[in-house]
Amino acid sequence: MTIAAETQLLRHVLETEEDAIPASAKEAASRFLFDTLAVGLAGSAHPAQPGLLSAASRWGAGAEAGIWGETARLPAAQAAFVNAFQAHALEFDAIHEAAVVHVMTPTLAAALAEAERQSALGRPVAGSQFLAALVLGVDLACTIGAAARGPMRFFRPATAGMFGAYGAVARLRGFDAARGAAGAGLMLGQIPGTMQAHHEGSIALAVQMGFAAAAAFRAADLAEAGVSGPLAWLTGPSGFLEMTEARHDLEPGLAALGRDWQVTHLAHKPFPSGRLTHPAIDGVQRLMARGGMDPGRIREVRLHLPPLAMRLVGRPLVPEPTENYARLCLPYVVATTLRFGTVGLQDFTPARLSDPATLALALRVRVMEDGTSDPNAVVPQTVEIIGEEGLAARVVVEAALGSPANPLTEAAQMAKAEACAAAARHPMPPERLRQLATRVEALACAPDVAALAKALGPA
């Protein structure tokens, strides 16, 4: 692989004409833009958010961009940092399953902050421009993320996701290929994303998503100042792929540029827990829908999982789990589903996390690897319920709920957004949420995207 791969990717991001992007890609960008904003509103109520916002406000003065759901305004990079944190803090943000990247989180946080910044400088960003930047930023991050052929060693949602943020910002600033390359190389030295945060169920996972969004501004600002990073930032011997994804194949992604738009492959998350828990939750719900499921008579729940699920969410239940640990713990979320029928935002409150019946049921959930050879596969996942007389029910989930192959209905998407808006630190009433949805639907015709950002603040 030569620097030609870097050039091909950046030219795709920076030089693709808006008219070359199909309506399906723009519609998907709008759909997941709305979902991400709603999830970000809910994330404003995370207990760590006030401290994070306070810290970010000390990193520089300015009021370029708003914090979703808040009155506070910060310099664009700091605003992007906080908003990306909020969008990932509850494990509710959309994901590209093949890349294993929550790409809209850093990409949208950075792009919207950049659009607000440009509007304040008298250079309003039109909605059509903005949607194109989102689509192409998503292409960049997901092409990189989906090149992985080995198990995840770093937190890919942030490490690959940061390129989505940079691509969107560079596109909105009108960078040519040379300046785009200068900034992309400067992303290399800012790679966020240790998996240790995931192993421990630490809120640092969401902080790393903030780092990914903010890194885009540092790189773009430096590139505008004439500073250049390594040119072989992606494929060099110490480039991004060799450092983070030692086993990789970029060629299929490069061949798909301009033909297969990655934003159309994004998946909604119907439950506020790790994506790898969703097929099992869905499977339990399917079995419960058959009727006759008495949690008190369940002897054991067996989950047959691909290796990625085993590594990321197959963790054991621990005494007094934190909400972040529990969101990534299959025994907890499966037991919660059996007890309450679903998994929602309310299931990670102290009362639910300490519920004796749920915790006792979680101890009966057993996880085991199913022999799948793909180290990045989300499905299939098999759920078996073992009753007092033996095997009582079994289901194989081939497509996770919310994925393009098993999508959420429009009603379910709106119900999720309503739950998120109601859970914000400053709850957004349903009428205002519907107004926000209308703005997003009409975004392609909007003269200034900054108006959308203003609609996110409290009334």
Coordinates of C-alpha atoms in Angstrom, one line a residue:
M1 CA 0.0 0.0 0.0
T2 CA 1.3 3.5 -0.9
I3 CA 0.3 7.0 0.0
A4 CA -2.1 6.7 -2.9
A5 CA -4.6 5.2 -0.4
E6 CA -4.4 8.4 1.8
T7 CA -4.8 10.5 -1.3
Q8 CA -7.8 8.5 -2.6
L9 CA -9.6 8.8 0.7
L10 CA -9.0 12.5 1.2
R11 CA -10.0 13.4 -2.3
H12 CA -13.2 11.4 -1.9
V13 CA -14.0 13.4 1.3
L14 CA -12.9 16.8 0.1
E15 CA -13.7 16.8 -3.6
T16 CA -16.9 14.7 -4.0
E17 CA -19.7 17.0 -5.4
E18 CA -22.8 17.3 -3.3
D19 CA -24.9 16.2 -6.2
A20 CA -22.9 12.9 -6.4
I21 CA -24.2 11.9 -3.0
P22 CA -27.4 9.9 -3.5
A23 CA -30.7 10.8 -1.7
S24 CA -30.5 7.5 0.3
A25 CA -27.2 8.6 1.9
K26 CA -28.5 12.1 2.8
E27 CA -31.7 10.6 4.2
A28 CA -29.7 8.2 6.4
A29 CA -27.5 11.0 7.5
S30 CA -30.6 13.0 8.6
R31 CA -32.1 10.0 10.4
F32 CA -29.0 9.3 12.4
L33 CA -28.3 13.0 13.0
F34 CA -31.7 13.2 14.8
D35 CA -31.0 10.0 16.7
T36 CA -27.6 11.3 17.9
L37 CA -28.9 14.6 19.0
A38 CA -31.6 13.0 21.0
V39 CA -29.1 10.6 22.7
G40 CA -26.8 13.6 23.3
L41 CA -29.7 15.4 25.1
A42 CA -30.1 12.4 27.4
G43 CA -26.4 12.3 28.0
S44 CA -26.5 15.8 29.5
A45 CA -28.0 14.1 32.6
H46 CA -25.1 11.7 33.2
P47 CA -23.7 12.3 36.7
A48 CA -20.2 13.0 35.3
Q49 CA -21.4 15.7 32.8
P50 CA -21.3 18.7 35.2
G51 CA -17.7 18.1 36.1
L52 CA -16.7 17.4 32.5
L53 CA -18.4 20.7 31.4
S54 CA -16.7 22.6 34.2
A55 CA -13.3 21.2 33.2
A56 CA -13.8 22.0 29.5
S57 CA -14.8 25.5 30.3
R58 CA -11.3 26.1 31.8
W59 CA -9.5 25.1 28.6
G60 CA -10.1 28.5 26.9
A61 CA -12.5 31.4 26.7
G62 CA -15.1 31.8 23.9
A63 CA -18.7 31.1 23.0
E64 CA -18.5 29.6 19.5
A65 CA -20.8 26.6 20.0
G66 CA -23.5 25.3 22.3
I67 CA -23.7 22.3 24.6
W68 CA -26.6 20.1 23.6
G69 CA -29.5 20.6 26.1
E70 CA -27.6 23.4 28.0
T71 CA -27.3 27.2 27.9
A72 CA -23.5 27.0 28.1
R73 CA -21.4 27.9 25.1
L74 CA -17.7 27.1 24.7
P75 CA -15.0 27.4 22.0
A76 CA -15.9 24.9 19.2
A77 CA -13.3 22.3 20.1
Q78 CA -14.4 22.2 23.8
A79 CA -18.1 22.1 22.8
A80 CA -17.4 19.2 20.4
F81 CA -15.6 17.4 23.3
V82 CA -18.6 17.8 25.7
N83 CA -21.2 16.9 23.1
A84 CA -19.5 13.8 21.9
F85 CA -19.1 12.7 25.6
Q86 CA -22.9 13.2 26.1
A87 CA -23.7 11.3 23.0
H88 CA -21.8 8.2 24.1
A89 CA -22.2 8.4 27.9
L90 CA -25.3 6.2 27.9
E91 CA -24.2 3.6 25.3
F92 CA -27.2 4.6 23.2
D93 CA -25.5 6.0 20.1
A94 CA -25.8 4.6 16.6
I95 CA -23.1 2.2 15.3
H96 CA -21.6 0.9 12.1
E97 CA -21.5 -2.8 12.9
A98 CA -18.9 -3.9 10.3
A99 CA -16.5 -1.2 11.4
V100 CA -17.5 -1.4 15.1
V101 CA -17.5 2.4 15.2
H102 CA -20.0 4.8 16.8
V103 CA -19.2 7.1 13.9
M104 CA -21.9 9.7 14.2
T105 CA -20.9 10.7 17.7
P106 CA -17.6 12.4 17.1
T107 CA -18.4 13.3 13.5
L108 CA -21.7 15.1 14.3
A109 CA -20.3 16.7 17.5
A110 CA -17.4 18.2 15.6
A111 CA -19.3 19.1 12.4
L112 CA -22.1 21.0 14.3
A113 CA -19.6 22.9 16.5
E114 CA -17.6 23.9 13.3
A115 CA -20.8 25.0 11.6
E116 CA -21.7 27.2 14.6
R117 CA -18.2 28.6 14.7
Q118 CA -18.4 29.5 11.0
S119 CA -21.8 31.1 11.4
A120 CA -20.5 33.3 14.2
L121 CA -17.7 34.4 11.8
G122 CA -20.3 35.4 9.2
R123 CA -19.9 32.3 7.1
P124 CA -23.1 30.3 7.5
V125 CA -23.0 26.7 6.6
A126 CA -26.0 25.6 4.5
G127 CA -27.8 22.4 5.4
S128 CA -26.8 20.7 2.1
Q129 CA -23.2 21.4 2.8
F130 CA -23.5 20.0 6.3
L131 CA -25.2 16.8 5.2
A132 CA -22.5 16.2 2.6
A133 CA -19.8 16.7 5.3
L134 CA -21.5 14.2 7.6
V135 CA -21.9 11.6 4.8
L136 CA -18.2 11.9 3.7
G137 CA -16.9 12.0 7.3
V138 CA -18.7 8.8 8.0
D139 CA -17.3 7.3 4.8
L140 CA -13.7 8.1 6.0
A141 CA -14.1 6.7 9.5
C142 CA -16.0 3.6 8.5
T143 CA -13.7 2.7 5.6
I144 CA -10.8 2.8 8.0
G145 CA -12.6 1.0 10.8
A146 CA -14.0 -1.7 8.5
A147 CA -10.5 -2.5 7.2
A148 CA -9.7 -4.3 10.5
R149 CA -9.4 -8.0 10.2
G150 CA -8.2 -8.8 13.7
P151 CA -9.7 -8.5 17.2
M152 CA -10.1 -5.0 18.6
R153 CA -7.0 -3.9 20.4
F154 CA -7.8 -0.2 20.8
F155 CA -11.3 1.5 21.3
R156 CA -12.1 1.7 17.6
P157 CA -15.2 3.9 18.0
A158 CA -12.7 6.7 19.1
T159 CA -9.6 5.7 17.2
A160 CA -11.3 5.3 13.8
G161 CA -14.1 7.7 14.7
M162 CA -11.7 10.6 15.1
F163 CA -11.2 10.6 11.3
G164 CA -14.9 11.1 10.8
A165 CA -14.7 14.2 12.9
Y166 CA -11.7 15.5 11.0
G167 CA -13.1 14.7 7.6
A168 CA -16.3 16.6 8.3
V169 CA -14.4 19.6 9.7
A170 CA -11.9 19.7 6.8
R171 CA -14.7 19.5 4.3
L172 CA -16.6 22.3 6.0
R173 CA -13.5 24.5 5.9
G174 CA -13.0 23.8 2.2
F175 CA -9.6 22.2 2.5
D176 CA -7.9 21.1 -0.7
A177 CA -6.1 17.7 -0.8
A178 CA -2.8 19.1 0.3
R179 CA -4.1 20.9 3.4
G180 CA -6.4 18.0 4.1
A181 CA -3.4 15.7 4.1
A182 CA -1.4 18.0 6.4
G183 CA -4.2 17.9 9.0
A184 CA -4.9 14.2 8.7
G185 CA -1.2 13.5 9.5
L186 CA -1.6 15.5 12.6
M187 CA -4.5 13.3 13.8
L188 CA -2.0 10.4 14.0
G189 CA -0.3 11.8 17.1
Q190 CA -3.6 12.3 18.9
I191 CA -5.0 8.8 18.7
P192 CA -7.4 8.2 21.7
G193 CA -9.0 5.0 22.7
T194 CA -7.5 2.5 25.2
M195 CA -9.6 -0.6 25.7
Q196 CA -8.7 -0.6 29.4
A197 CA -11.6 1.8 29.9
H198 CA -13.9 -0.7 28.3
H199 CA -12.5 -3.6 30.4
E200 CA -13.3 -1.7 33.6
G201 CA -16.6 -0.2 32.4
S202 CA -15.2 3.3 32.9
I203 CA -16.9 6.5 31.9
A204 CA -13.5 7.3 30.2
L205 CA -14.9 5.5 27.2
A206 CA -17.2 8.5 26.6
V207 CA -14.4 10.9 27.4
Q208 CA -12.3 9.2 24.7
M209 CA -15.1 10.0 22.2
G210 CA -14.8 13.6 23.3
F211 CA -11.1 13.5 22.7
A212 CA -11.8 12.1 19.2
A213 CA -14.1 15.0 18.3
A214 CA -11.8 17.7 19.7
A215 CA -8.7 16.3 18.0
A216 CA -10.3 17.3 14.6
F217 CA -10.1 21.0 15.5
R218 CA -6.5 20.9 16.7
A219 CA -5.4 19.1 13.5
A220 CA -7.4 21.4 11.2
D221 CA -6.2 24.6 13.0
L222 CA -2.6 23.5 12.7
A223 CA -3.0 22.6 9.1
E224 CA -4.4 26.1 8.4
A225 CA -1.4 27.5 10.2
G226 CA 0.9 25.7 7.8
V227 CA 1.9 22.7 10.0
S228 CA 1.9 19.3 8.4
G229 CA 1.9 15.8 9.8
P230 CA 3.2 12.6 8.2
L231 CA 1.8 11.9 4.7
A232 CA 1.6 8.2 5.2
W233 CA -0.7 8.7 8.2
L234 CA -2.8 5.6 7.4
T235 CA -0.7 3.0 5.6
G236 CA 2.9 3.9 6.7
P237 CA 5.0 1.4 8.7
S238 CA 4.1 3.3 11.8
G239 CA 0.8 4.7 10.4
F240 CA -2.6 4.3 11.9
L241 CA -3.4 0.9 10.6
E242 CA -0.1 -0.7 11.6
M243 CA -0.3 0.8 15.1
T244 CA -4.0 0.0 15.9
E245 CA -5.1 -2.7 13.5
A246 CA -2.1 -4.9 12.6
R247 CA -4.3 -7.2 10.6
H248 CA -6.2 -5.2 8.0
D249 CA -7.3 -4.9 4.4
L250 CA -8.2 -1.5 3.1
E251 CA -8.7 -2.4 -0.5
P252 CA -12.4 -3.4 -0.4
G253 CA -13.3 -0.1 1.3
L254 CA -11.3 1.9 -1.2
A255 CA -13.1 0.1 -4.1
A256 CA -16.5 0.9 -2.6
L257 CA -15.9 4.7 -2.4
G258 CA -18.6 6.6 -4.3
R259 CA -20.6 3.4 -4.8
D260 CA -21.5 2.1 -1.3
W261 CA -22.2 4.9 1.2
Q262 CA -21.3 3.9 4.7
V263 CA -23.9 6.0 6.4
T264 CA -26.6 3.7 4.9
H265 CA -25.1 0.9 6.9
L266 CA -25.5 2.5 10.3
A267 CA -27.7 0.8 13.0
H268 CA -29.9 2.3 15.6
K269 CA -29.4 1.2 19.2
P270 CA -32.8 0.4 20.7
F271 CA -31.4 -0.3 24.1
P272 CA -28.9 1.9 26.2
S273 CA -26.3 -0.8 26.5
G274 CA -23.4 -2.1 24.6
R275 CA -24.3 -3.0 21.0
L276 CA -23.1 -6.6 21.5
T277 CA -25.8 -7.1 24.1
H278 CA -28.6 -6.2 21.7
P279 CA -29.0 -9.5 19.8
A280 CA -29.3 -11.3 23.2
I281 CA -31.8 -8.8 24.5
D282 CA -33.8 -9.2 21.2
G283 CA -33.6 -12.9 21.5
V284 CA -34.9 -13.0 25.0
Q285 CA -37.8 -10.6 24.0
R286 CA -38.7 -13.0 21.1
L287 CA -38.8 -15.9 23.5
M288 CA -40.9 -14.0 26.0
A289 CA -43.3 -13.1 23.2
R290 CA -44.1 -16.8 22.8
G291 CA -45.6 -16.7 26.3
G292 CA -45.2 -19.0 29.3
M293 CA -41.8 -17.5 30.4
D294 CA -41.6 -17.5 34.2
P295 CA -38.3 -16.0 35.4
G296 CA -38.7 -17.8 38.7
R297 CA -38.6 -21.2 37.0
I298 CA -35.5 -20.5 34.9
R299 CA -32.6 -22.7 35.9
E300 CA -30.1 -21.2 33.4
V301 CA -29.8 -18.9 30.4
R302 CA -27.2 -19.9 27.9
L303 CA -25.8 -17.3 25.4
H304 CA -23.7 -18.6 22.5
L305 CA -21.7 -15.6 21.3
P306 CA -19.2 -14.6 18.6
P307 CA -15.7 -13.8 20.0
L308 CA -16.3 -10.0 19.9
A309 CA -19.3 -10.3 22.2
M310 CA -17.4 -12.5 24.5
R311 CA -14.6 -10.0 24.8
L312 CA -16.7 -6.8 25.0
V313 CA -19.8 -7.8 26.9
G314 CA -19.3 -11.3 28.2
R315 CA -18.0 -10.0 31.5
P316 CA -19.2 -11.5 34.8
L317 CA -21.6 -9.7 37.1
V318 CA -19.8 -8.0 40.0
P319 CA -21.2 -6.9 43.3
E320 CA -22.7 -3.4 43.2
P321 CA -21.9 -2.8 39.5
T322 CA -21.6 0.8 38.3
E323 CA -24.0 1.9 35.6
N324 CA -21.2 2.0 33.0
Y325 CA -20.1 -1.6 33.9
A326 CA -23.7 -2.9 33.8
R327 CA -24.3 -1.4 30.4
L328 CA -21.6 -3.7 29.1
C329 CA -22.6 -6.8 31.1
L330 CA -24.7 -9.4 29.3
P331 CA -25.8 -11.2 32.5
Y332 CA -27.2 -8.0 33.9
V333 CA -29.0 -6.8 30.8
V334 CA -30.4 -10.3 30.0
A335 CA -31.7 -10.6 33.6
T336 CA -33.2 -7.1 33.3
T337 CA -35.0 -8.1 30.1
L338 CA -36.4 -11.2 31.7
R339 CA -37.6 -9.2 34.7
F340 CA -39.0 -6.1 33.0
G341 CA -39.5 -7.0 29.4
T342 CA -36.9 -4.6 28.0
V343 CA -33.8 -2.5 28.8
G344 CA -34.3 1.2 29.2
L345 CA -32.6 4.2 30.7
Q346 CA -34.3 3.6 34.0
D347 CA -32.5 0.2 34.4
F348 CA -29.2 1.8 35.2
T349 CA -30.3 3.8 38.3
P350 CA -29.0 2.8 41.7
A351 CA -32.3 1.1 42.6
R352 CA -32.3 -1.2 39.6
L353 CA -28.6 -1.9 39.8
S354 CA -29.1 -3.2 43.4
D355 CA -32.3 -5.1 42.8
P356 CA -31.8 -8.5 44.5
A357 CA -34.1 -10.4 42.1
T358 CA -32.4 -9.1 39.0
L359 CA -28.9 -9.8 40.4
A360 CA -29.9 -13.3 41.5
L361 CA -31.3 -14.0 38.0
A362 CA -28.1 -12.6 36.4
L363 CA -26.0 -15.2 38.2
R364 CA -27.9 -17.8 36.2
V365 CA -26.8 -16.4 32.8
R366 CA -24.0 -18.3 31.2
V367 CA -21.9 -17.0 28.3
M368 CA -19.9 -19.2 25.9
E369 CA -18.1 -18.7 22.6
D370 CA -19.9 -20.2 19.6
G371 CA -16.8 -20.8 17.4
T372 CA -17.4 -18.0 14.9
S373 CA -14.2 -17.2 13.1
D374 CA -14.8 -13.5 12.4
P375 CA -13.3 -11.5 15.2
N376 CA -15.5 -8.5 14.5
A377 CA -18.9 -10.2 14.0
V378 CA -21.9 -9.0 16.1
V379 CA -24.1 -11.9 15.1
P380 CA -25.3 -14.6 15.1
Q381 CA -26.1 -14.9 18.8
T382 CA -28.1 -17.8 20.2
V383 CA -30.2 -17.6 23.3
E384 CA -31.3 -20.8 25.2
I385 CA -33.6 -20.8 28.2
I386 CA -33.1 -23.9 30.4
G387 CA -36.1 -24.6 32.6
E388 CA -36.6 -27.0 35.5
E389 CA -37.3 -29.8 33.0
G390 CA -34.4 -29.0 30.6
L391 CA -34.3 -26.9 27.4
A392 CA -37.5 -24.7 27.4
A393 CA -36.8 -22.4 24.5
R394 CA -34.1 -21.5 21.9
V395 CA -33.7 -18.7 19.3
V396 CA -30.9 -17.7 16.9
V397 CA -30.7 -14.0 16.2
E398 CA -29.1 -13.4 12.8
A399 CA -29.6 -9.6 12.6
A400 CA -29.5 -7.2 15.5
L401 CA -32.5 -5.1 16.1
G402 CA -31.9 -1.6 14.7
S403 CA -29.6 -2.8 12.0
P404 CA -30.4 -2.3 8.2
A405 CA -31.4 -5.9 8.0
N406 CA -33.7 -5.6 11.0
P407 CA -34.5 -1.9 11.3
L408 CA -36.4 0.0 13.9
T409 CA -39.8 1.3 12.8
E410 CA -40.2 5.1 12.5
A411 CA -42.5 4.9 15.6
A412 CA -39.8 3.1 17.6
Q413 CA -37.2 5.7 16.5
M414 CA -39.4 8.5 17.7
A415 CA -40.3 6.7 20.9
K416 CA -36.5 6.4 21.6
A417 CA -36.0 10.1 20.9
E418 CA -38.9 11.0 23.2
A419 CA -37.4 8.9 26.0
C420 CA -34.1 10.5 25.5
A421 CA -35.4 14.1 25.4
A422 CA -37.5 13.4 28.6
A423 CA -34.3 12.1 30.4
A424 CA -32.2 15.2 29.7
R425 CA -30.9 17.4 32.5
H426 CA -33.4 20.0 31.2
P427 CA -36.1 17.8 29.7
M428 CA -37.3 18.7 26.2
P429 CA -41.1 18.6 25.9
P430 CA -42.5 16.4 23.1
E431 CA -43.7 19.4 21.2
R432 CA -40.2 20.9 21.0
L433 CA -38.8 17.5 20.1
R434 CA -41.2 17.3 17.2
Q435 CA -40.1 20.8 16.1
L436 CA -36.5 19.6 16.2
A437 CA -37.4 16.6 14.1
T438 CA -39.1 18.9 11.6
R439 CA -35.9 21.0 11.4
V440 CA -33.8 18.0 10.8
E441 CA -36.1 16.7 8.0
A442 CA -35.8 20.1 6.3
L443 CA -32.1 20.5 6.9
A444 CA -31.1 20.1 3.3
C445 CA -32.9 23.4 2.5
A446 CA -31.7 25.3 5.6
P447 CA -29.5 28.4 4.9
D448 CA -27.7 28.1 8.2
V449 CA -27.2 25.0 10.3
A450 CA -26.5 27.1 13.4
A451 CA -30.3 27.5 13.8
L452 CA -30.5 23.7 14.4
A453 CA -27.9 23.9 17.2
K454 CA -29.8 26.8 18.8
A455 CA -33.0 24.6 18.9
L456 CA -31.1 22.1 21.2
G457 CA -30.9 24.5 24.1
P458 CA -33.4 24.6 27.0
A459 CA -36.5 26.7 26.5

